[in-house]
Amino acid sequence: MKIGILGTGHIGKTLVRKLSAAGHDVKAANSRGPETIEPDVLAFGGRAVSAAEAVADVDVVILSIPLNRLPGIAPLLANVPAETVVIDTSNYYPQRDGRVDAIEAGQVESLWVAEQLGRPIVKAWNAIGSDSFAKKGKPAGSPDRVAIPVAADRDRDRKAGMALVEDTGFDAFDAGTLAESWRQQPGAPCYCTDLTREEMPAAIAAADRARLPKRRDLSVAAMMERVGDATTNPDAEYAVRLTRALFT
């Protein structure tokens, strides 16, 4: 596929590397300009471009930027064809994003994003930690392959999202509609707990929506106490132990 990726942070840079290594035609952009994208991000054939170039003439646009910046890119997507698949990897963290009243009042994060962008989206790669994503990919059929939930309302969007998740080295799990995607939000049993496809259904079913915000905030406090700030991501070993203890 022809893929444009906006954002080369923790998850975005691994997406560029993995999807270009899988043979896709990948363009990458960030908010600082193409010259700031590190060579290792482009090591497997990805190309650094402007944000406008990244979303032009592609089959899929992947948004890997903080949730609070998504409303600002709506004009950039305004002329992207309706059939183009848009995948969002973001999560709501009020400590970073500021308070979003609609989400605080109960709107599902993915539905809020779709509303801000004015188009359907796929939610994928939001429920895996960046260290796990970078290091734990395995070929299809491998024992204990980690699964990633994928939610979407349109069948073609879901199929594209799931195919690309598989291409990044993880089992894609059909998590249903965007209305149900709260089950893969921070604080949920499947969020950053590195479960297999066989373990995923029980975790999805066990999610308790009312408990997610408190669990999310507890995990943030614990991680900040360990690493000292809100931007450094912990290693997979610690992060998975913590999230399994708090979320499952």
PDB file of C-alpha atoms in Angstrom:
ATOM      1  CA  MET A   1       0.000   0.000   0.000  1.00  0.00           C
ATOM      2  CA  LYS A   2       0.933   3.648  -0.282  1.00  0.00           C
ATOM      3  CA  ILE A   3       1.027   4.947   3.288  1.00  0.00           C
ATOM      4  CA  GLY A   4       1.498   8.401   4.790  1.00  0.00           C
ATOM      5  CA  ILE A   5       2.469   8.592   8.456  1.00  0.00           C
ATOM      6  CA  LEU A   6       2.113  11.808  10.448  1.00  0.00           C
ATOM      7  CA  GLY A   7       4.296  11.695  13.532  1.00  0.00           C
ATOM      8  CA  THR A   8       7.673  10.101  14.168  1.00  0.00           C
ATOM      9  CA  GLY A   9       7.562   9.811  17.941  1.00  0.00           C
ATOM     10  CA  HIS A  10       7.626   6.646  20.022  1.00  0.00           C
ATOM     11  CA  ILE A  11       5.089   4.696  17.931  1.00  0.00           C
ATOM     12  CA  GLY A  12       5.331   6.600  14.639  1.00  0.00           C
ATOM     13  CA  LYS A  13       9.016   5.929  14.043  1.00  0.00           C
ATOM     14  CA  THR A  14       8.507   2.187  14.530  1.00  0.00           C
ATOM     15  CA  LEU A  15       5.555   2.259  12.150  1.00  0.00           C
ATOM     16  CA  VAL A  16       7.731   3.863   9.475  1.00  0.00           C
ATOM     17  CA  ARG A  17      10.455   1.258   9.943  1.00  0.00           C
ATOM     18  CA  LYS A  18       8.222  -1.804  10.132  1.00  0.00           C
ATOM     19  CA  LEU A  19       5.823  -0.919   7.315  1.00  0.00           C
ATOM     20  CA  SER A  20       8.572   0.112   4.916  1.00  0.00           C
ATOM     21  CA  ALA A  21      10.491  -3.072   5.774  1.00  0.00           C
ATOM     22  CA  ALA A  22       7.321  -5.029   4.931  1.00  0.00           C
ATOM     23  CA  GLY A  23       7.404  -3.584   1.412  1.00  0.00           C
ATOM     24  CA  HIS A  24       4.929  -0.711   1.651  1.00  0.00           C
ATOM     25  CA  ASP A  25       5.594   2.676   0.056  1.00  0.00           C
ATOM     26  CA  VAL A  26       5.882   4.824   3.182  1.00  0.00           C
ATOM     27  CA  LYS A  27       6.098   8.605   3.481  1.00  0.00           C
ATOM     28  CA  ALA A  28       6.799  10.094   6.911  1.00  0.00           C
ATOM     29  CA  ALA A  29       6.246  13.600   8.248  1.00  0.00           C
ATOM     30  CA  ASN A  30       6.421  15.387  11.563  1.00  0.00           C
ATOM     31  CA  SER A  31       5.695  18.847  12.896  1.00  0.00           C
ATOM     32  CA  ARG A  32       9.347  19.947  12.731  1.00  0.00           C
ATOM     33  CA  GLY A  33      10.042  19.288   9.045  1.00  0.00           C
ATOM     34  CA  PRO A  34      11.441  16.408   6.986  1.00  0.00           C
ATOM     35  CA  GLU A  35      15.056  17.360   7.653  1.00  0.00           C
ATOM     36  CA  THR A  36      14.583  16.520  11.352  1.00  0.00           C
ATOM     37  CA  ILE A  37      13.592  12.870  10.778  1.00  0.00           C
ATOM     38  CA  GLU A  38      16.491  10.659  11.841  1.00  0.00           C
ATOM     39  CA  PRO A  39      18.142   8.432   9.217  1.00  0.00           C
ATOM     40  CA  ASP A  40      17.459   5.254  11.237  1.00  0.00           C
ATOM     41  CA  VAL A  41      13.713   5.898  10.906  1.00  0.00           C
ATOM     42  CA  LEU A  42      14.129   5.785   7.125  1.00  0.00           C
ATOM     43  CA  ALA A  43      16.544   2.841   7.086  1.00  0.00           C
ATOM     44  CA  PHE A  44      14.122   0.467   5.338  1.00  0.00           C
ATOM     45  CA  GLY A  45      12.947   2.760   2.569  1.00  0.00           C
ATOM     46  CA  GLY A  46      10.661   5.295   4.205  1.00  0.00           C
ATOM     47  CA  ARG A  47      10.839   8.822   2.775  1.00  0.00           C
ATOM     48  CA  ALA A  48      10.827  12.051   4.765  1.00  0.00           C
ATOM     49  CA  VAL A  49       8.333  14.573   3.377  1.00  0.00           C
ATOM     50  CA  SER A  50       6.180  17.508   4.454  1.00  0.00           C
ATOM     51  CA  ALA A  51       2.856  16.859   6.168  1.00  0.00           C
ATOM     52  CA  ALA A  52       0.944  17.919   3.052  1.00  0.00           C
ATOM     53  CA  GLU A  53       2.969  15.507   0.921  1.00  0.00           C
ATOM     54  CA  ALA A  54       2.444  12.684   3.419  1.00  0.00           C
ATOM     55  CA  VAL A  55      -1.338  12.685   3.013  1.00  0.00           C
ATOM     56  CA  ALA A  56      -1.361  13.146  -0.781  1.00  0.00           C
ATOM     57  CA  ASP A  57      -1.986  10.204  -3.113  1.00  0.00           C
ATOM     58  CA  VAL A  58      -1.951   7.467  -0.483  1.00  0.00           C
ATOM     59  CA  ASP A  59      -4.180   4.500   0.368  1.00  0.00           C
ATOM     60  CA  VAL A  60      -3.754   4.908   4.116  1.00  0.00           C
ATOM     61  CA  VAL A  61      -2.968   7.809   6.443  1.00  0.00           C
ATOM     62  CA  ILE A  62      -1.704   6.901   9.904  1.00  0.00           C
ATOM     63  CA  LEU A  63      -1.916   9.552  12.605  1.00  0.00           C
ATOM     64  CA  SER A  64       0.654   8.978  15.337  1.00  0.00           C
ATOM     65  CA  ILE A  65       0.504  12.283  17.184  1.00  0.00           C
ATOM     66  CA  PRO A  66      -0.863  13.291  20.605  1.00  0.00           C
ATOM     67  CA  LEU A  67      -4.638  13.374  20.840  1.00  0.00           C
ATOM     68  CA  ASN A  68      -4.757  17.097  21.648  1.00  0.00           C
ATOM     69  CA  ARG A  69      -3.117  17.918  18.303  1.00  0.00           C
ATOM     70  CA  LEU A  70      -5.563  15.944  16.172  1.00  0.00           C
ATOM     71  CA  PRO A  71      -8.177  18.721  15.777  1.00  0.00           C
ATOM     72  CA  GLY A  72      -5.477  20.914  14.263  1.00  0.00           C
ATOM     73  CA  ILE A  73      -4.819  18.541  11.375  1.00  0.00           C
ATOM     74  CA  ALA A  74      -8.462  18.339  10.283  1.00  0.00           C
ATOM     75  CA  PRO A  75      -7.853  20.958   7.531  1.00  0.00           C
ATOM     76  CA  LEU A  76      -4.942  18.871   6.252  1.00  0.00           C
ATOM     77  CA  LEU A  77      -7.277  15.893   5.815  1.00  0.00           C
ATOM     78  CA  ALA A  78     -10.147  17.892   4.329  1.00  0.00           C
ATOM     79  CA  ASN A  79      -9.171  17.071   0.743  1.00  0.00           C
ATOM     80  CA  VAL A  80      -8.108  13.492   1.376  1.00  0.00           C
ATOM     81  CA  PRO A  81     -10.538  11.206  -0.529  1.00  0.00           C
ATOM     82  CA  ALA A  82     -13.295   9.560   1.482  1.00  0.00           C
ATOM     83  CA  GLU A  83     -12.059   6.097   0.518  1.00  0.00           C
ATOM     84  CA  THR A  84      -8.621   6.729   2.036  1.00  0.00           C
ATOM     85  CA  VAL A  85      -8.264   4.790   5.281  1.00  0.00           C
ATOM     86  CA  VAL A  86      -7.306   6.945   8.272  1.00  0.00           C
ATOM     87  CA  ILE A  87      -5.816   5.134  11.264  1.00  0.00           C
ATOM     88  CA  ASP A  88      -5.385   6.813  14.647  1.00  0.00           C
ATOM     89  CA  THR A  89      -2.918   5.514  17.251  1.00  0.00           C
ATOM     90  CA  SER A  90      -3.604   8.128  19.945  1.00  0.00           C
ATOM     91  CA  ASN A  91      -4.822   7.862  23.534  1.00  0.00           C
ATOM     92  CA  TYR A  92      -6.239  10.444  25.905  1.00  0.00           C
ATOM     93  CA  TYR A  93      -3.970  11.381  28.783  1.00  0.00           C
ATOM     94  CA  PRO A  94      -5.290  14.534  30.465  1.00  0.00           C
ATOM     95  CA  GLN A  95      -1.915  15.139  32.138  1.00  0.00           C
ATOM     96  CA  ARG A  96      -0.462  15.634  28.632  1.00  0.00           C
ATOM     97  CA  ASP A  97      -3.441  16.594  26.473  1.00  0.00           C
ATOM     98  CA  GLY A  98      -5.266  18.896  28.852  1.00  0.00           C
ATOM     99  CA  ARG A  99      -8.849  18.254  29.854  1.00  0.00           C
ATOM    100  CA  VAL A 100     -11.223  17.349  27.005  1.00  0.00           C
ATOM    101  CA  ASP A 101     -14.694  17.907  28.423  1.00  0.00           C
ATOM    102  CA  ALA A 102     -16.507  15.606  25.991  1.00  0.00           C
ATOM    103  CA  ILE A 103     -14.233  12.670  26.817  1.00  0.00           C
ATOM    104  CA  GLU A 104     -14.418  13.422  30.530  1.00  0.00           C
ATOM    105  CA  ALA A 105     -18.209  13.353  30.173  1.00  0.00           C
ATOM    106  CA  GLY A 106     -18.066   9.866  28.655  1.00  0.00           C
ATOM    107  CA  GLN A 107     -17.549  10.200  24.892  1.00  0.00           C
ATOM    108  CA  VAL A 108     -15.423   7.361  23.554  1.00  0.00           C
ATOM    109  CA  GLU A 109     -11.986   8.687  22.593  1.00  0.00           C
ATOM    110  CA  SER A 110     -12.126   7.260  19.059  1.00  0.00           C
ATOM    111  CA  LEU A 111     -15.543   8.797  18.414  1.00  0.00           C
ATOM    112  CA  TRP A 112     -14.267  12.164  19.629  1.00  0.00           C
ATOM    113  CA  VAL A 113     -11.328  11.895  17.217  1.00  0.00           C
ATOM    114  CA  ALA A 114     -13.587  10.937  14.297  1.00  0.00           C
ATOM    115  CA  GLU A 115     -15.814  13.894  15.128  1.00  0.00           C
ATOM    116  CA  GLN A 116     -12.865  16.297  15.204  1.00  0.00           C
ATOM    117  CA  LEU A 117     -11.548  15.020  11.882  1.00  0.00           C
ATOM    118  CA  GLY A 118     -14.970  14.831  10.251  1.00  0.00           C
ATOM    119  CA  ARG A 119     -14.404  11.324   8.870  1.00  0.00           C
ATOM    120  CA  PRO A 120     -14.350   7.644   9.895  1.00  0.00           C
ATOM    121  CA  ILE A 121     -11.184   6.311  11.441  1.00  0.00           C
ATOM    122  CA  VAL A 122      -9.582   3.054  12.511  1.00  0.00           C
ATOM    123  CA  LYS A 123      -8.189   2.723  16.027  1.00  0.00           C
ATOM    124  CA  ALA A 124      -5.031   0.591  16.020  1.00  0.00           C
ATOM    125  CA  TRP A 125      -1.568   0.397  17.637  1.00  0.00           C
ATOM    126  CA  ASN A 126      -2.862   2.470  20.541  1.00  0.00           C
ATOM    127  CA  ALA A 127      -2.920  -0.479  22.951  1.00  0.00           C
ATOM    128  CA  ILE A 128       0.732  -1.494  22.821  1.00  0.00           C
ATOM    129  CA  GLY A 129       3.678   0.137  24.541  1.00  0.00           C
ATOM    130  CA  SER A 130       6.345   1.647  22.332  1.00  0.00           C
ATOM    131  CA  ASP A 131       9.125  -0.639  23.594  1.00  0.00           C
ATOM    132  CA  SER A 132       6.992  -3.752  23.073  1.00  0.00           C
ATOM    133  CA  PHE A 133       6.029  -2.504  19.624  1.00  0.00           C
ATOM    134  CA  ALA A 134       9.640  -1.937  18.637  1.00  0.00           C
ATOM    135  CA  LYS A 135      10.978  -5.243  19.981  1.00  0.00           C
ATOM    136  CA  LYS A 136       8.274  -7.917  20.200  1.00  0.00           C
ATOM    137  CA  GLY A 137       7.084  -8.350  16.609  1.00  0.00           C
ATOM    138  CA  LYS A 138       7.196 -11.950  15.349  1.00  0.00           C
ATOM    139  CA  PRO A 139       6.325 -13.752  12.105  1.00  0.00           C
ATOM    140  CA  ALA A 140       2.726 -14.932  11.706  1.00  0.00           C
ATOM    141  CA  GLY A 141       2.125 -18.240  13.451  1.00  0.00           C
ATOM    142  CA  SER A 142       4.872 -17.741  16.037  1.00  0.00           C
ATOM    143  CA  PRO A 143       4.088 -18.981  19.563  1.00  0.00           C
ATOM    144  CA  ASP A 144       3.033 -16.270  22.007  1.00  0.00           C
ATOM    145  CA  ARG A 145       2.769 -13.619  19.300  1.00  0.00           C
ATOM    146  CA  VAL A 146       1.391 -10.444  20.873  1.00  0.00           C
ATOM    147  CA  ALA A 147      -2.015  -9.293  19.626  1.00  0.00           C
ATOM    148  CA  ILE A 148      -3.152  -5.727  18.919  1.00  0.00           C
ATOM    149  CA  PRO A 149      -6.869  -4.779  18.956  1.00  0.00           C
ATOM    150  CA  VAL A 150      -8.278  -2.977  15.917  1.00  0.00           C
ATOM    151  CA  ALA A 151     -11.609  -1.113  15.967  1.00  0.00           C
ATOM    152  CA  ALA A 152     -13.452   0.451  13.016  1.00  0.00           C
ATOM    153  CA  ASP A 153     -16.955   1.046  11.689  1.00  0.00           C
ATOM    154  CA  ARG A 154     -16.335   0.421   7.990  1.00  0.00           C
ATOM    155  CA  ASP A 155     -15.391  -3.102   6.886  1.00  0.00           C
ATOM    156  CA  ARG A 156     -12.808  -1.904   4.369  1.00  0.00           C
ATOM    157  CA  ASP A 157     -11.164   0.238   7.040  1.00  0.00           C
ATOM    158  CA  ARG A 158     -11.053  -2.667   9.467  1.00  0.00           C
ATOM    159  CA  LYS A 159      -9.545  -5.015   6.872  1.00  0.00           C
ATOM    160  CA  ALA A 160      -6.838  -2.511   5.979  1.00  0.00           C
ATOM    161  CA  GLY A 161      -6.006  -1.802   9.608  1.00  0.00           C
ATOM    162  CA  MET A 162      -5.812  -5.470  10.496  1.00  0.00           C
ATOM    163  CA  ALA A 163      -3.645  -6.299   7.480  1.00  0.00           C
ATOM    164  CA  LEU A 164      -1.168  -3.571   8.404  1.00  0.00           C
ATOM    165  CA  VAL A 165      -1.042  -4.660  12.041  1.00  0.00           C
ATOM    166  CA  GLU A 166      -0.112  -8.145  10.827  1.00  0.00           C
ATOM    167  CA  ASP A 167       2.598  -6.608   8.641  1.00  0.00           C
ATOM    168  CA  THR A 168       4.154  -4.983  11.710  1.00  0.00           C
ATOM    169  CA  GLY A 169       4.642  -8.386  13.350  1.00  0.00           C
ATOM    170  CA  PHE A 170       1.580  -8.727  15.580  1.00  0.00           C
ATOM    171  CA  ASP A 171      -1.695 -10.633  15.513  1.00  0.00           C
ATOM    172  CA  ALA A 172      -4.573  -8.320  14.605  1.00  0.00           C
ATOM    173  CA  PHE A 173      -7.653  -8.772  16.794  1.00  0.00           C
ATOM    174  CA  ASP A 174     -11.032  -7.515  15.577  1.00  0.00           C
ATOM    175  CA  ALA A 175     -12.216  -5.414  18.518  1.00  0.00           C
ATOM    176  CA  GLY A 176     -15.490  -4.306  16.913  1.00  0.00           C
ATOM    177  CA  THR A 177     -16.841  -0.836  16.336  1.00  0.00           C
ATOM    178  CA  LEU A 178     -15.512   2.551  17.396  1.00  0.00           C
ATOM    179  CA  ALA A 179     -18.321   2.764  19.943  1.00  0.00           C
ATOM    180  CA  GLU A 180     -16.789  -0.275  21.643  1.00  0.00           C
ATOM    181  CA  SER A 181     -13.197   0.911  21.333  1.00  0.00           C
ATOM    182  CA  TRP A 182     -13.229   2.184  24.922  1.00  0.00           C
ATOM    183  CA  ARG A 183     -12.352  -1.445  25.703  1.00  0.00           C
ATOM    184  CA  GLN A 184      -8.841  -0.761  24.349  1.00  0.00           C
ATOM    185  CA  GLN A 185      -8.374   2.638  25.995  1.00  0.00           C
ATOM    186  CA  PRO A 186      -5.810   3.269  28.760  1.00  0.00           C
ATOM    187  CA  GLY A 187      -6.770   1.408  31.918  1.00  0.00           C
ATOM    188  CA  ALA A 188      -8.441  -1.486  30.097  1.00  0.00           C
ATOM    189  CA  PRO A 189      -7.225  -5.086  30.586  1.00  0.00           C
ATOM    190  CA  CYS A 190      -5.924  -5.306  26.994  1.00  0.00           C
ATOM    191  CA  TYR A 191      -4.082  -1.984  27.131  1.00  0.00           C
ATOM    192  CA  CYS A 192      -0.301  -2.437  26.993  1.00  0.00           C
ATOM    193  CA  THR A 193      -0.509  -5.857  28.677  1.00  0.00           C
ATOM    194  CA  ASP A 194       0.971  -7.752  25.685  1.00  0.00           C
ATOM    195  CA  LEU A 195      -1.695 -10.439  25.420  1.00  0.00           C
ATOM    196  CA  THR A 196      -1.942 -13.121  22.762  1.00  0.00           C
ATOM    197  CA  ARG A 197      -4.861 -13.493  20.357  1.00  0.00           C
ATOM    198  CA  GLU A 198      -6.200 -16.302  22.554  1.00  0.00           C
ATOM    199  CA  GLU A 199      -6.075 -14.118  25.661  1.00  0.00           C
ATOM    200  CA  MET A 200      -7.571 -11.044  24.016  1.00  0.00           C
ATOM    201  CA  PRO A 201     -11.327 -11.940  23.984  1.00  0.00           C
ATOM    202  CA  ALA A 202     -11.498 -12.382  27.761  1.00  0.00           C
ATOM    203  CA  ALA A 203      -9.606  -9.138  28.325  1.00  0.00           C
ATOM    204  CA  ILE A 204     -11.871  -7.209  25.972  1.00  0.00           C
ATOM    205  CA  ALA A 205     -14.960  -8.629  27.681  1.00  0.00           C
ATOM    206  CA  ALA A 206     -13.631  -7.877  31.178  1.00  0.00           C
ATOM    207  CA  ALA A 207     -13.182  -4.143  30.605  1.00  0.00           C
ATOM    208  CA  ASP A 208     -15.037  -1.998  33.153  1.00  0.00           C
ATOM    209  CA  ARG A 209     -15.535   1.436  31.656  1.00  0.00           C
ATOM    210  CA  ALA A 210     -16.094   3.240  34.951  1.00  0.00           C
ATOM    211  CA  ARG A 211     -12.707   2.104  36.290  1.00  0.00           C
ATOM    212  CA  LEU A 212     -10.558   3.066  33.299  1.00  0.00           C
ATOM    213  CA  PRO A 213      -9.672   6.684  34.212  1.00  0.00           C
ATOM    214  CA  LYS A 214      -8.529   5.820  37.745  1.00  0.00           C
ATOM    215  CA  ARG A 215      -6.432   2.893  36.526  1.00  0.00           C
ATOM    216  CA  ARG A 216      -4.956   5.042  33.752  1.00  0.00           C
ATOM    217  CA  ASP A 217      -3.956   7.778  36.179  1.00  0.00           C
ATOM    218  CA  LEU A 218      -2.452   5.288  38.649  1.00  0.00           C
ATOM    219  CA  SER A 219      -0.259   3.886  35.902  1.00  0.00           C
ATOM    220  CA  VAL A 220       0.888   7.363  34.863  1.00  0.00           C
ATOM    221  CA  ALA A 221       1.797   8.241  38.461  1.00  0.00           C
ATOM    222  CA  ALA A 222       3.772   5.017  38.871  1.00  0.00           C
ATOM    223  CA  MET A 223       5.636   5.454  35.582  1.00  0.00           C
ATOM    224  CA  MET A 224       6.473   9.094  36.290  1.00  0.00           C
ATOM    225  CA  GLU A 225       7.817   8.110  39.708  1.00  0.00           C
ATOM    226  CA  ARG A 226      10.071   5.554  38.018  1.00  0.00           C
ATOM    227  CA  VAL A 227      11.344   7.498  34.983  1.00  0.00           C
ATOM    228  CA  GLY A 228      11.052  11.036  36.327  1.00  0.00           C
ATOM    229  CA  ASP A 229       8.976  12.729  33.616  1.00  0.00           C
ATOM    230  CA  ALA A 230       5.841  12.388  31.484  1.00  0.00           C
ATOM    231  CA  THR A 231       7.533  11.880  28.126  1.00  0.00           C
ATOM    232  CA  THR A 232      10.070   9.079  28.648  1.00  0.00           C
ATOM    233  CA  ASN A 233       8.479   5.693  28.042  1.00  0.00           C
ATOM    234  CA  PRO A 234       9.506   2.836  30.367  1.00  0.00           C
ATOM    235  CA  ASP A 235      10.981  -0.387  29.066  1.00  0.00           C
ATOM    236  CA  ALA A 236       8.592  -3.178  28.121  1.00  0.00           C
ATOM    237  CA  GLU A 237       9.489  -5.436  31.055  1.00  0.00           C
ATOM    238  CA  TYR A 238       8.503  -2.863  33.662  1.00  0.00           C
ATOM    239  CA  ALA A 239       5.579  -1.408  31.742  1.00  0.00           C
ATOM    240  CA  VAL A 240       3.908  -4.762  31.105  1.00  0.00           C
ATOM    241  CA  ARG A 241       4.348  -5.881  34.742  1.00  0.00           C
ATOM    242  CA  LEU A 242       2.776  -2.624  35.901  1.00  0.00           C
ATOM    243  CA  THR A 243      -0.169  -2.590  33.495  1.00  0.00           C
ATOM    244  CA  ARG A 244      -0.974  -6.250  34.132  1.00  0.00           C
ATOM    245  CA  ALA A 245      -1.015  -5.588  37.865  1.00  0.00           C
ATOM    246  CA  LEU A 246      -3.213  -2.493  37.559  1.00  0.00           C
ATOM    247  CA  PHE A 247      -5.489  -3.285  34.605  1.00  0.00           C
ATOM    248  CA  THR A 248      -6.214  -7.027  34.831  1.00  0.00           C
TER     249      THR A 248
END
